[in-house]
Amino acid sequence: MTDKKINANRAPYAADPKQSKGRIFSEPAPTYRSEFQRDRDRIIHSTGFRRLEYKTQVFVNHEGDLYRTRLTHSLEVAQIARSISRTMLLDEDLTEAIALAHDIGHTPFGHAGQDALHACMKEYGGFEHNLQSLRILDILEQNYAEFDGLNLCFETREGILKHCSLKNATKLGDVGQRFIEKKQASLEAQLTNIADQIAYNNHDIDDGLRSGLINIEQMREMQLFSTQYDKVMWKYPDLTGNRRVHETIRRMIGEQVIDLVETSRAKIAEVNPQTIDDVRNHTEQLISFSDEMRNHNQELKKFLRENLYYHHKVYRMTRKAHQVIESLFDVFMKDLRLLPPRHLTLAREALVESGIIGQARVIADYVAGMTDRYATNEYIRLFDVKGSVF
Ligand code: MG
């Protein structure tokens, strides 16, 4: 494809792989791919990405084969984000790279795991999954001869760092700068963040209904759901079960995507950015829902929080997750020799270099990198006297 043809499909304010702000270590340009395609490909081949398969979204992996995992969630986010990106003439490869990597820093056991690890790390700088995603991609992945991490482009790293405290922003160099200067990320990053919300709100309804922890009668109190549900039932009055739910949810996703594209297009037309820097320097995000859709989404999130995430059956698993994470972190902190050799070496080096804070960070990296089942097995190996130590 000629450059002219590529440009015809690209908005002037889209992220352009030829104008990238570059990688931490400079590398020759890829032969048959764009810089952002290369980033996407490196993410797919990373260890952290493969681990997403066995990490909890809401339901713990062993609770059922049909529920979302972090991996299927990331693929759904990528699908929604790419559709939006393409129709808005933005860079689809960058969008996909950000979407596939956006949850790579998550601990085992979903938010319960993150909360528990953050509490463990309170004295040592805390733990934040978003920051951990960047840490994995910049440092912890060790697969390449010439650099640590994946050496991704600035634009991909910028998109993955969705939020960040001012304290942490100052330590992060170029990608932290926008939080200090109160600027925006690229439109590809902005839309992927919202695609994440569209994906999880809708698939949590699906998983919630499938698990029986919430029911359709409750869901019909939500306007976003009931509008589409009524349309489905009017058109297909005999439809039952999963088909009825899926038909409703696919329409909900469609409605949210259309609202997002139309609202964002109108905002972009009004502000009329000419370059990606105009997007970054604008006072607010240009990708957004209409006020009405934002309110519907708030209502839905509140409902899911109260009825699904805090459902007593989900909450029991949350408690168990806390127990596993806290116990593992504490026992490794007390006795480093319990760590596998590679992590033991790293922990000892970190202790010499930066004291107990450094040691704690190595242990947090180890625990955060675990899948649900690896963490569960480590717990059994370390605390169940009848369990195997292997
Ligand atoms: Mg997510």
mmCIF file of C-alpha atoms and ligand atoms in Angstrom:
data_model
loop_
_atom_site.group_PDB
_atom_site.id
_atom_site.type_symbol
_atom_site.label_atom_id
_atom_site.label_comp_id
_atom_site.label_asym_id
_atom_site.label_seq_id
_atom_site.Cartn_x
_atom_site.Cartn_y
_atom_site.Cartn_z
ATOM 1 C CA MET A 1 0.000 0.000 0.000
ATOM 2 C CA THR A 2 1.414 3.419 -0.902
ATOM 3 C CA ASP A 3 1.849 6.139 1.728
ATOM 4 C CA LYS A 4 -0.818 8.168 -0.026
ATOM 5 C CA LYS A 5 -3.339 5.388 0.349
ATOM 6 C CA ILE A 6 -2.426 4.857 4.014
ATOM 7 C CA ASN A 7 -2.909 8.577 4.682
ATOM 8 C CA ALA A 8 -6.311 8.516 3.005
ATOM 9 C CA ASN A 9 -7.398 6.108 5.742
ATOM 10 C CA ARG A 10 -5.826 8.015 8.588
ATOM 11 C CA ALA A 11 -7.117 11.119 10.312
ATOM 12 C CA PRO A 12 -4.463 13.882 10.604
ATOM 13 C CA TYR A 13 -4.698 13.691 14.407
ATOM 14 C CA ALA A 14 -4.289 9.890 14.554
ATOM 15 C CA ALA A 15 -1.115 8.419 16.037
ATOM 16 C CA ASP A 16 1.290 7.817 13.147
ATOM 17 C CA PRO A 17 3.828 4.985 13.462
ATOM 18 C CA LYS A 18 6.193 6.950 11.207
ATOM 19 C CA GLN A 19 6.112 9.884 13.607
ATOM 20 C CA SER A 20 6.461 7.849 16.801
ATOM 21 C CA LYS A 21 8.308 9.460 19.684
ATOM 22 C CA GLY A 22 10.373 6.301 19.646
ATOM 23 C CA ARG A 23 11.496 3.466 21.880
ATOM 24 C CA ILE A 24 13.618 3.538 25.039
ATOM 25 C CA PHE A 25 16.441 1.833 23.090
ATOM 26 C CA SER A 26 16.524 2.778 19.421
ATOM 27 C CA GLU A 27 16.119 -0.088 16.970
ATOM 28 C CA PRO A 28 16.089 -0.356 13.162
ATOM 29 C CA ALA A 29 12.592 0.074 11.696
ATOM 30 C CA PRO A 30 10.713 -3.197 11.065
ATOM 31 C CA THR A 31 10.758 -4.486 7.490
ATOM 32 C CA TYR A 32 7.178 -5.339 6.661
ATOM 33 C CA ARG A 33 5.324 -4.029 9.681
ATOM 34 C CA SER A 34 4.654 -0.637 11.196
ATOM 35 C CA GLU A 35 6.232 0.234 14.564
ATOM 36 C CA PHE A 36 2.848 -0.222 16.254
ATOM 37 C CA GLN A 37 2.287 -3.604 14.593
ATOM 38 C CA ARG A 38 5.619 -4.685 16.008
ATOM 39 C CA ASP A 39 4.522 -3.583 19.481
ATOM 40 C CA ARG A 40 1.279 -5.539 19.159
ATOM 41 C CA ASP A 41 3.201 -8.619 18.026
ATOM 42 C CA ARG A 42 5.729 -8.379 20.886
ATOM 43 C CA ILE A 43 2.870 -8.183 23.384
ATOM 44 C CA ILE A 44 1.205 -11.302 21.955
ATOM 45 C CA HIS A 45 4.492 -13.225 22.238
ATOM 46 C CA SER A 46 5.166 -12.073 25.828
ATOM 47 C CA THR A 47 5.005 -14.252 28.926
ATOM 48 C CA GLY A 48 2.745 -11.769 30.724
ATOM 49 C CA PHE A 49 0.179 -11.988 27.932
ATOM 50 C CA ARG A 50 0.007 -15.794 28.113
ATOM 51 C CA ARG A 51 -0.519 -15.634 31.869
ATOM 52 C CA LEU A 52 -3.729 -13.629 31.356
ATOM 53 C CA GLU A 53 -5.417 -16.907 30.426
ATOM 54 C CA TYR A 54 -5.300 -18.078 34.029
ATOM 55 C CA LYS A 55 -6.047 -14.827 35.799
ATOM 56 C CA THR A 56 -9.448 -13.942 37.202
ATOM 57 C CA GLN A 57 -11.652 -11.245 35.768
ATOM 58 C CA VAL A 58 -14.554 -11.554 38.257
ATOM 59 C CA PHE A 59 -14.991 -15.300 38.593
ATOM 60 C CA VAL A 60 -11.965 -17.314 39.651
ATOM 61 C CA ASN A 61 -10.670 -19.507 36.859
ATOM 62 C CA HIS A 62 -11.600 -22.873 38.368
ATOM 63 C CA GLU A 63 -15.204 -21.810 39.014
ATOM 64 C CA GLY A 64 -16.241 -22.545 35.441
ATOM 65 C CA ASP A 65 -14.987 -22.819 31.891
ATOM 66 C CA LEU A 66 -17.496 -20.376 30.401
ATOM 67 C CA TYR A 67 -16.623 -17.248 32.337
ATOM 68 C CA ARG A 68 -14.331 -14.484 31.130
ATOM 69 C CA THR A 69 -10.696 -14.567 32.085
ATOM 70 C CA ARG A 70 -8.298 -11.635 31.782
ATOM 71 C CA LEU A 71 -7.265 -13.038 28.411
ATOM 72 C CA THR A 72 -10.748 -13.277 26.886
ATOM 73 C CA HIS A 73 -11.557 -9.885 28.432
ATOM 74 C CA SER A 74 -8.482 -8.375 26.742
ATOM 75 C CA LEU A 75 -9.520 -9.896 23.398
ATOM 76 C CA GLU A 76 -13.034 -8.447 23.758
ATOM 77 C CA VAL A 77 -11.578 -5.021 24.579
ATOM 78 C CA ALA A 78 -9.332 -5.287 21.502
ATOM 79 C CA GLN A 79 -12.311 -6.192 19.302
ATOM 80 C CA ILE A 80 -14.447 -3.271 20.477
ATOM 81 C CA ALA A 81 -11.532 -0.813 20.440
ATOM 82 C CA ARG A 82 -10.403 -1.808 16.932
ATOM 83 C CA SER A 83 -13.902 -1.335 15.511
ATOM 84 C CA ILE A 84 -14.094 2.153 16.971
ATOM 85 C CA SER A 85 -10.537 2.980 15.904
ATOM 86 C CA ARG A 86 -11.084 1.913 12.311
ATOM 87 C CA THR A 87 -14.324 3.782 11.869
ATOM 88 C CA MET A 88 -12.751 6.928 13.328
ATOM 89 C CA LEU A 89 -9.699 6.626 11.015
ATOM 90 C CA LEU A 90 -7.308 6.199 13.946
ATOM 91 C CA ASP A 91 -4.395 3.773 14.144
ATOM 92 C CA GLU A 92 -5.889 0.312 14.571
ATOM 93 C CA ASP A 93 -2.567 -1.414 15.353
ATOM 94 C CA LEU A 94 -1.724 0.961 18.187
ATOM 95 C CA THR A 95 -5.267 0.578 19.517
ATOM 96 C CA GLU A 96 -4.953 -3.203 19.467
ATOM 97 C CA ALA A 97 -1.533 -3.139 21.161
ATOM 98 C CA ILE A 98 -2.847 -0.987 24.007
ATOM 99 C CA ALA A 99 -5.977 -3.133 24.413
ATOM 100 C CA LEU A 100 -4.112 -6.443 24.519
ATOM 101 C CA ALA A 101 -1.633 -5.175 27.122
ATOM 102 C CA HIS A 102 -3.926 -3.012 29.240
ATOM 103 C CA ASP A 103 -4.437 -5.608 32.006
ATOM 104 C CA ILE A 104 -1.045 -7.325 31.854
ATOM 105 C CA GLY A 105 -0.061 -6.020 35.316
ATOM 106 C CA HIS A 106 -3.013 -7.563 37.119
ATOM 107 C CA THR A 107 -2.373 -9.796 40.109
ATOM 108 C CA PRO A 108 -4.025 -13.206 40.476
ATOM 109 C CA PHE A 109 -7.639 -13.128 41.774
ATOM 110 C CA GLY A 110 -8.712 -9.871 40.138
ATOM 111 C CA HIS A 111 -9.273 -6.743 42.205
ATOM 112 C CA ALA A 112 -9.195 -8.699 45.460
ATOM 113 C CA GLY A 113 -5.606 -9.702 44.676
ATOM 114 C CA GLN A 114 -4.624 -6.148 43.802
ATOM 115 C CA ASP A 115 -6.163 -4.744 47.016
ATOM 116 C CA ALA A 116 -4.414 -7.389 49.125
ATOM 117 C CA LEU A 117 -1.030 -6.799 47.498
ATOM 118 C CA HIS A 118 -1.431 -3.037 47.797
ATOM 119 C CA ALA A 119 -2.091 -3.461 51.540
ATOM 120 C CA CYS A 120 1.018 -5.690 51.851
ATOM 121 C CA MET A 121 3.097 -3.054 50.027
ATOM 122 C CA LYS A 122 1.745 -0.105 52.024
ATOM 123 C CA GLU A 123 5.072 0.566 53.762
ATOM 124 C CA TYR A 124 7.072 -0.050 50.583
ATOM 125 C CA GLY A 125 5.513 2.248 47.985
ATOM 126 C CA GLY A 126 2.196 0.431 47.365
ATOM 127 C CA PHE A 127 1.081 -1.686 44.428
ATOM 128 C CA GLU A 128 -0.955 -0.464 41.466
ATOM 129 C CA HIS A 129 -1.800 -2.784 38.567
ATOM 130 C CA ASN A 130 -1.667 -0.052 35.959
ATOM 131 C CA LEU A 131 1.863 0.887 36.947
ATOM 132 C CA GLN A 132 2.747 -2.794 37.136
ATOM 133 C CA SER A 133 1.643 -3.248 33.495
ATOM 134 C CA LEU A 134 4.255 -0.703 32.467
ATOM 135 C CA ARG A 135 6.857 -2.264 34.785
ATOM 136 C CA ILE A 136 6.334 -5.675 33.147
ATOM 137 C CA LEU A 137 6.558 -4.250 29.631
ATOM 138 C CA ASP A 138 9.531 -1.957 30.386
ATOM 139 C CA ILE A 139 11.614 -4.125 32.737
ATOM 140 C CA LEU A 140 10.356 -7.484 33.923
ATOM 141 C CA GLU A 141 9.876 -9.335 30.633
ATOM 142 C CA GLN A 142 13.303 -10.747 29.838
ATOM 143 C CA ASN A 143 13.211 -12.268 26.378
ATOM 144 C CA TYR A 144 15.358 -10.031 24.185
ATOM 145 C CA ALA A 145 19.139 -10.029 23.810
ATOM 146 C CA GLU A 146 19.659 -6.294 23.744
ATOM 147 C CA PHE A 147 17.242 -4.909 26.301
ATOM 148 C CA ASP A 148 15.046 -5.706 29.269
ATOM 149 C CA GLY A 149 11.297 -5.484 28.696
ATOM 150 C CA LEU A 150 9.687 -5.291 25.259
ATOM 151 C CA ASN A 151 11.136 -1.894 24.347
ATOM 152 C CA LEU A 152 7.746 -0.620 23.137
ATOM 153 C CA CYS A 153 7.028 2.715 21.478
ATOM 154 C CA PHE A 154 6.210 5.760 23.585
ATOM 155 C CA GLU A 155 2.642 5.795 22.182
ATOM 156 C CA THR A 156 1.932 2.225 23.328
ATOM 157 C CA ARG A 157 3.401 2.856 26.793
ATOM 158 C CA GLU A 158 1.485 6.143 27.050
ATOM 159 C CA GLY A 159 -1.759 4.293 26.296
ATOM 160 C CA ILE A 160 -1.158 1.567 28.851
ATOM 161 C CA LEU A 161 -0.509 4.053 31.652
ATOM 162 C CA LYS A 162 -4.134 5.100 32.099
ATOM 163 C CA HIS A 163 -3.737 6.805 35.440
ATOM 164 C CA CYS A 164 -0.939 7.555 37.796
ATOM 165 C CA SER A 165 -0.371 9.506 41.007
ATOM 166 C CA LEU A 166 1.728 12.685 40.753
ATOM 167 C CA LYS A 167 4.339 11.076 42.996
ATOM 168 C CA ASN A 168 4.755 8.131 40.645
ATOM 169 C CA ALA A 169 4.473 10.324 37.524
ATOM 170 C CA THR A 170 7.662 12.194 38.421
ATOM 171 C CA LYS A 171 9.579 8.899 38.526
ATOM 172 C CA LEU A 172 8.330 7.694 35.149
ATOM 173 C CA GLY A 173 10.019 10.181 32.824
ATOM 174 C CA ASP A 174 8.371 10.823 29.446
ATOM 175 C CA VAL A 175 5.183 8.743 29.943
ATOM 176 C CA GLY A 176 4.549 10.329 33.366
ATOM 177 C CA GLN A 177 4.817 13.878 32.040
ATOM 178 C CA ARG A 178 1.199 14.245 30.919
ATOM 179 C CA PHE A 179 -0.117 13.667 34.446
ATOM 180 C CA ILE A 180 2.069 16.499 35.740
ATOM 181 C CA GLU A 181 1.149 18.819 32.877
ATOM 182 C CA LYS A 182 -2.510 17.706 32.906
ATOM 183 C CA LYS A 183 -2.478 16.778 29.235
ATOM 184 C CA GLN A 184 -4.286 13.999 27.364
ATOM 185 C CA ALA A 185 -3.171 10.751 25.793
ATOM 186 C CA SER A 186 -3.724 9.907 22.106
ATOM 187 C CA LEU A 187 -7.259 9.244 20.863
ATOM 188 C CA GLU A 188 -6.288 5.570 20.443
ATOM 189 C CA ALA A 189 -5.497 5.433 24.180
ATOM 190 C CA GLN A 190 -8.643 7.347 25.141
ATOM 191 C CA LEU A 191 -10.957 5.086 23.174
ATOM 192 C CA THR A 192 -9.315 1.868 24.410
ATOM 193 C CA ASN A 193 -9.933 2.974 27.976
ATOM 194 C CA ILE A 194 -13.658 3.360 27.229
ATOM 195 C CA ALA A 195 -13.746 0.122 25.215
ATOM 196 C CA ASP A 196 -12.469 -1.558 28.404
ATOM 197 C CA GLN A 197 -15.490 -0.241 30.301
ATOM 198 C CA ILE A 198 -17.917 -1.260 27.542
ATOM 199 C CA ALA A 199 -16.424 -4.765 27.513
ATOM 200 C CA TYR A 200 -16.438 -5.424 31.241
ATOM 201 C CA ASN A 201 -19.840 -3.909 32.010
ATOM 202 C CA ASN A 202 -21.460 -6.026 29.334
ATOM 203 C CA HIS A 203 -19.593 -9.271 29.877
ATOM 204 C CA ASP A 204 -20.027 -9.035 33.640
ATOM 205 C CA ILE A 205 -23.797 -8.927 33.043
ATOM 206 C CA ASP A 206 -23.460 -12.013 30.843
ATOM 207 C CA ASP A 207 -21.252 -13.882 33.348
ATOM 208 C CA GLY A 208 -23.431 -12.698 36.242
ATOM 209 C CA LEU A 209 -26.614 -14.004 34.607
ATOM 210 C CA ARG A 210 -24.891 -17.241 33.556
ATOM 211 C CA SER A 211 -23.748 -17.856 37.136
ATOM 212 C CA GLY A 212 -27.256 -17.205 38.484
ATOM 213 C CA LEU A 213 -25.929 -14.602 40.949
ATOM 214 C CA ILE A 214 -28.071 -11.940 39.258
ATOM 215 C CA ASN A 215 -31.267 -12.434 37.255
ATOM 216 C CA ILE A 216 -33.112 -10.861 34.326
ATOM 217 C CA GLU A 217 -35.826 -9.345 36.503
ATOM 218 C CA GLN A 218 -33.159 -7.370 38.393
ATOM 219 C CA MET A 219 -31.472 -6.370 35.154
ATOM 220 C CA ARG A 220 -34.715 -5.002 33.744
ATOM 221 C CA GLU A 221 -34.501 -2.186 36.289
ATOM 222 C CA MET A 222 -31.493 -0.890 34.332
ATOM 223 C CA GLN A 223 -32.620 1.282 31.437
ATOM 224 C CA LEU A 224 -29.691 0.359 29.216
ATOM 225 C CA PHE A 225 -30.610 -3.309 29.543
ATOM 226 C CA SER A 226 -34.402 -3.034 29.522
ATOM 227 C CA THR A 227 -34.562 -0.934 26.320
ATOM 228 C CA GLN A 228 -32.669 -3.583 24.348
ATOM 229 C CA TYR A 229 -34.283 -6.503 26.154
ATOM 230 C CA ASP A 230 -37.780 -5.237 25.296
ATOM 231 C CA LYS A 231 -36.807 -4.875 21.629
ATOM 232 C CA VAL A 232 -35.516 -8.461 21.556
ATOM 233 C CA MET A 233 -38.650 -9.819 23.246
ATOM 234 C CA TRP A 234 -40.899 -7.862 20.890
ATOM 235 C CA LYS A 235 -39.112 -9.230 17.842
ATOM 236 C CA TYR A 236 -38.505 -12.768 19.153
ATOM 237 C CA PRO A 237 -41.135 -13.456 21.851
ATOM 238 C CA ASP A 238 -40.238 -17.156 22.067
ATOM 239 C CA LEU A 239 -36.521 -16.658 22.528
ATOM 240 C CA THR A 240 -35.152 -18.076 25.767
ATOM 241 C CA GLY A 241 -31.943 -18.745 27.668
ATOM 242 C CA ASN A 242 -28.521 -17.691 26.444
ATOM 243 C CA ARG A 243 -29.786 -16.527 23.049
ATOM 244 C CA ARG A 244 -32.107 -14.035 24.730
ATOM 245 C CA VAL A 245 -29.270 -12.713 26.905
ATOM 246 C CA HIS A 246 -26.741 -12.609 24.066
ATOM 247 C CA GLU A 247 -29.156 -10.826 21.711
ATOM 248 C CA THR A 248 -29.736 -8.195 24.394
ATOM 249 C CA ILE A 249 -26.077 -7.716 25.258
ATOM 250 C CA ARG A 250 -24.868 -7.485 21.673
ATOM 251 C CA ARG A 251 -27.399 -4.688 21.118
ATOM 252 C CA MET A 252 -26.223 -2.943 24.304
ATOM 253 C CA ILE A 253 -22.624 -3.028 23.100
ATOM 254 C CA GLY A 254 -23.701 -1.757 19.678
ATOM 255 C CA GLU A 255 -25.674 1.114 21.190
ATOM 256 C CA GLN A 256 -22.765 2.165 23.399
ATOM 257 C CA VAL A 257 -20.275 2.035 20.539
ATOM 258 C CA ILE A 258 -22.540 4.141 18.304
ATOM 259 C CA ASP A 259 -23.060 6.684 21.084
ATOM 260 C CA LEU A 260 -19.317 6.877 21.692
ATOM 261 C CA VAL A 261 -18.433 7.313 18.004
ATOM 262 C CA GLU A 262 -21.113 9.939 17.377
ATOM 263 C CA THR A 263 -20.388 11.967 20.512
ATOM 264 C CA SER A 264 -16.622 11.840 19.926
ATOM 265 C CA ARG A 265 -16.937 12.773 16.240
ATOM 266 C CA ALA A 266 -18.984 15.829 17.183
ATOM 267 C CA LYS A 267 -16.418 16.875 19.791
ATOM 268 C CA ILE A 268 -13.536 16.407 17.376
ATOM 269 C CA ALA A 269 -15.369 18.455 14.708
ATOM 270 C CA GLU A 270 -15.881 21.246 17.235
ATOM 271 C CA VAL A 271 -12.276 21.337 18.492
ATOM 272 C CA ASN A 272 -10.857 20.594 15.030
ATOM 273 C CA PRO A 273 -7.437 19.224 16.038
ATOM 274 C CA GLN A 274 -4.866 19.175 13.223
ATOM 275 C CA THR A 275 -2.268 16.956 14.830
ATOM 276 C CA ILE A 276 -1.875 14.442 17.643
ATOM 277 C CA ASP A 277 -0.264 17.230 19.697
ATOM 278 C CA ASP A 278 -3.493 19.240 19.421
ATOM 279 C CA VAL A 279 -5.253 16.187 20.897
ATOM 280 C CA ARG A 280 -2.691 15.893 23.697
ATOM 281 C CA ASN A 281 -2.809 19.609 24.529
ATOM 282 C CA HIS A 282 -6.587 19.860 24.625
ATOM 283 C CA THR A 283 -8.059 20.552 28.064
ATOM 284 C CA GLU A 284 -10.264 17.467 28.066
ATOM 285 C CA GLN A 285 -10.609 14.104 26.413
ATOM 286 C CA LEU A 286 -12.176 14.151 22.963
ATOM 287 C CA ILE A 287 -13.399 10.568 23.125
ATOM 288 C CA SER A 288 -16.443 10.288 25.332
ATOM 289 C CA PHE A 289 -20.009 9.076 25.741
ATOM 290 C CA SER A 290 -22.958 11.457 25.663
ATOM 291 C CA ASP A 291 -24.085 12.605 29.130
ATOM 292 C CA GLU A 292 -27.115 10.348 28.855
ATOM 293 C CA MET A 293 -25.042 7.245 28.071
ATOM 294 C CA ARG A 294 -22.580 8.116 30.823
ATOM 295 C CA ASN A 295 -25.457 8.203 33.314
ATOM 296 C CA HIS A 296 -26.786 4.849 32.092
ATOM 297 C CA ASN A 297 -23.327 3.387 32.530
ATOM 298 C CA GLN A 298 -22.995 4.774 36.041
ATOM 299 C CA GLU A 299 -26.297 3.165 36.936
ATOM 300 C CA LEU A 300 -25.090 -0.154 35.540
ATOM 301 C CA LYS A 301 -21.744 -0.014 37.343
ATOM 302 C CA LYS A 302 -23.477 0.731 40.650
ATOM 303 C CA PHE A 303 -25.809 -2.195 40.112
ATOM 304 C CA LEU A 304 -22.963 -4.597 39.312
ATOM 305 C CA ARG A 305 -20.971 -3.428 42.321
ATOM 306 C CA GLU A 306 -23.849 -3.919 44.731
ATOM 307 C CA ASN A 307 -25.292 -7.105 43.288
ATOM 308 C CA LEU A 308 -22.427 -8.991 41.666
ATOM 309 C CA TYR A 309 -18.990 -7.893 42.900
ATOM 310 C CA TYR A 310 -20.268 -7.814 46.518
ATOM 311 C CA HIS A 311 -22.504 -10.862 46.178
ATOM 312 C CA HIS A 312 -21.713 -13.048 49.177
ATOM 313 C CA LYS A 313 -20.520 -15.910 46.975
ATOM 314 C CA VAL A 314 -18.110 -13.674 45.061
ATOM 315 C CA TYR A 315 -17.095 -12.039 48.334
ATOM 316 C CA ARG A 316 -16.133 -15.388 49.865
ATOM 317 C CA MET A 317 -13.672 -15.896 47.046
ATOM 318 C CA THR A 318 -12.437 -12.350 47.602
ATOM 319 C CA ARG A 319 -11.634 -13.236 51.227
ATOM 320 C CA LYS A 320 -9.781 -16.362 50.173
ATOM 321 C CA ALA A 321 -7.768 -14.338 47.656
ATOM 322 C CA HIS A 322 -6.748 -11.894 50.404
ATOM 323 C CA GLN A 323 -5.664 -14.797 52.558
ATOM 324 C CA VAL A 324 -3.527 -16.361 49.804
ATOM 325 C CA ILE A 325 -1.830 -13.116 48.714
ATOM 326 C CA GLU A 326 -1.140 -11.846 52.245
ATOM 327 C CA SER A 327 0.220 -15.194 53.403
ATOM 328 C CA LEU A 328 2.530 -15.587 50.414
ATOM 329 C CA PHE A 329 3.859 -12.038 50.654
ATOM 330 C CA ASP A 330 4.439 -12.247 54.419
ATOM 331 C CA VAL A 331 6.186 -15.606 54.380
ATOM 332 C CA PHE A 332 8.565 -14.584 51.569
ATOM 333 C CA MET A 333 9.358 -11.304 53.352
ATOM 334 C CA LYS A 334 10.194 -13.231 56.532
ATOM 335 C CA ASP A 335 12.306 -15.911 54.845
ATOM 336 C CA LEU A 336 13.782 -15.215 51.408
ATOM 337 C CA ARG A 337 15.078 -18.771 51.089
ATOM 338 C CA LEU A 338 11.518 -19.913 50.378
ATOM 339 C CA LEU A 339 11.714 -18.107 47.021
ATOM 340 C CA PRO A 340 12.667 -19.990 43.835
ATOM 341 C CA PRO A 341 16.382 -19.414 42.993
ATOM 342 C CA ARG A 342 15.949 -16.679 40.367
ATOM 343 C CA HIS A 343 13.717 -14.596 42.621
ATOM 344 C CA LEU A 344 15.957 -15.252 45.620
ATOM 345 C CA THR A 345 18.932 -13.804 43.730
ATOM 346 C CA LEU A 346 16.889 -10.785 42.626
ATOM 347 C CA ALA A 347 15.579 -10.216 46.168
ATOM 348 C CA ARG A 348 19.079 -10.401 47.702
ATOM 349 C CA GLU A 349 20.474 -8.009 45.096
ATOM 350 C CA ALA A 350 17.578 -5.608 45.638
ATOM 351 C CA LEU A 351 18.081 -5.757 49.402
ATOM 352 C CA VAL A 352 21.733 -4.736 49.017
ATOM 353 C CA GLU A 353 20.917 -2.067 46.447
ATOM 354 C CA SER A 354 17.843 -0.398 47.919
ATOM 355 C CA GLY A 355 17.126 -2.039 51.261
ATOM 356 C CA ILE A 356 13.878 -3.601 52.415
ATOM 357 C CA ILE A 357 11.838 -1.514 49.928
ATOM 358 C CA GLY A 358 13.734 -3.143 47.064
ATOM 359 C CA GLN A 359 13.277 -6.606 48.517
ATOM 360 C CA ALA A 360 9.535 -6.040 48.940
ATOM 361 C CA ARG A 361 9.239 -4.913 45.308
ATOM 362 C CA VAL A 362 10.869 -8.113 44.043
ATOM 363 C CA ILE A 363 8.453 -10.191 46.123
ATOM 364 C CA ALA A 364 5.492 -8.117 44.898
ATOM 365 C CA ASP A 365 6.659 -8.701 41.296
ATOM 366 C CA TYR A 366 6.807 -12.439 41.959
ATOM 367 C CA VAL A 367 3.379 -12.611 43.607
ATOM 368 C CA ALA A 368 1.732 -10.286 41.059
ATOM 369 C CA GLY A 369 3.071 -12.372 38.183
ATOM 370 C CA MET A 370 1.381 -15.528 39.468
ATOM 371 C CA THR A 371 -1.721 -16.925 37.817
ATOM 372 C CA ASP A 372 -4.653 -17.881 40.076
ATOM 373 C CA ARG A 373 -3.745 -21.538 40.023
ATOM 374 C CA TYR A 374 -0.017 -20.946 40.517
ATOM 375 C CA ALA A 375 -0.768 -18.792 43.578
ATOM 376 C CA THR A 376 -3.158 -21.414 44.929
ATOM 377 C CA ASN A 377 -0.548 -24.146 44.442
ATOM 378 C CA GLU A 378 2.193 -22.033 46.050
ATOM 379 C CA TYR A 379 -0.114 -21.548 49.028
ATOM 380 C CA ILE A 380 -0.671 -25.311 49.325
ATOM 381 C CA ARG A 381 3.067 -26.024 48.929
ATOM 382 C CA LEU A 382 3.961 -23.556 51.657
ATOM 383 C CA PHE A 383 1.160 -23.871 54.192
ATOM 384 C CA ASP A 384 -0.610 -27.214 53.815
ATOM 385 C CA VAL A 385 1.470 -29.716 55.802
ATOM 386 C CA LYS A 386 -0.083 -32.568 53.840
ATOM 387 C CA GLY A 387 0.468 -30.830 50.479
ATOM 388 C CA SER A 388 3.439 -31.635 48.272
ATOM 389 C CA VAL A 389 6.299 -29.146 48.345
ATOM 390 C CA PHE A 390 6.934 -29.740 44.632
HETATM 391 MG MG MG B 1 -9.622 -4.308 31.645
#
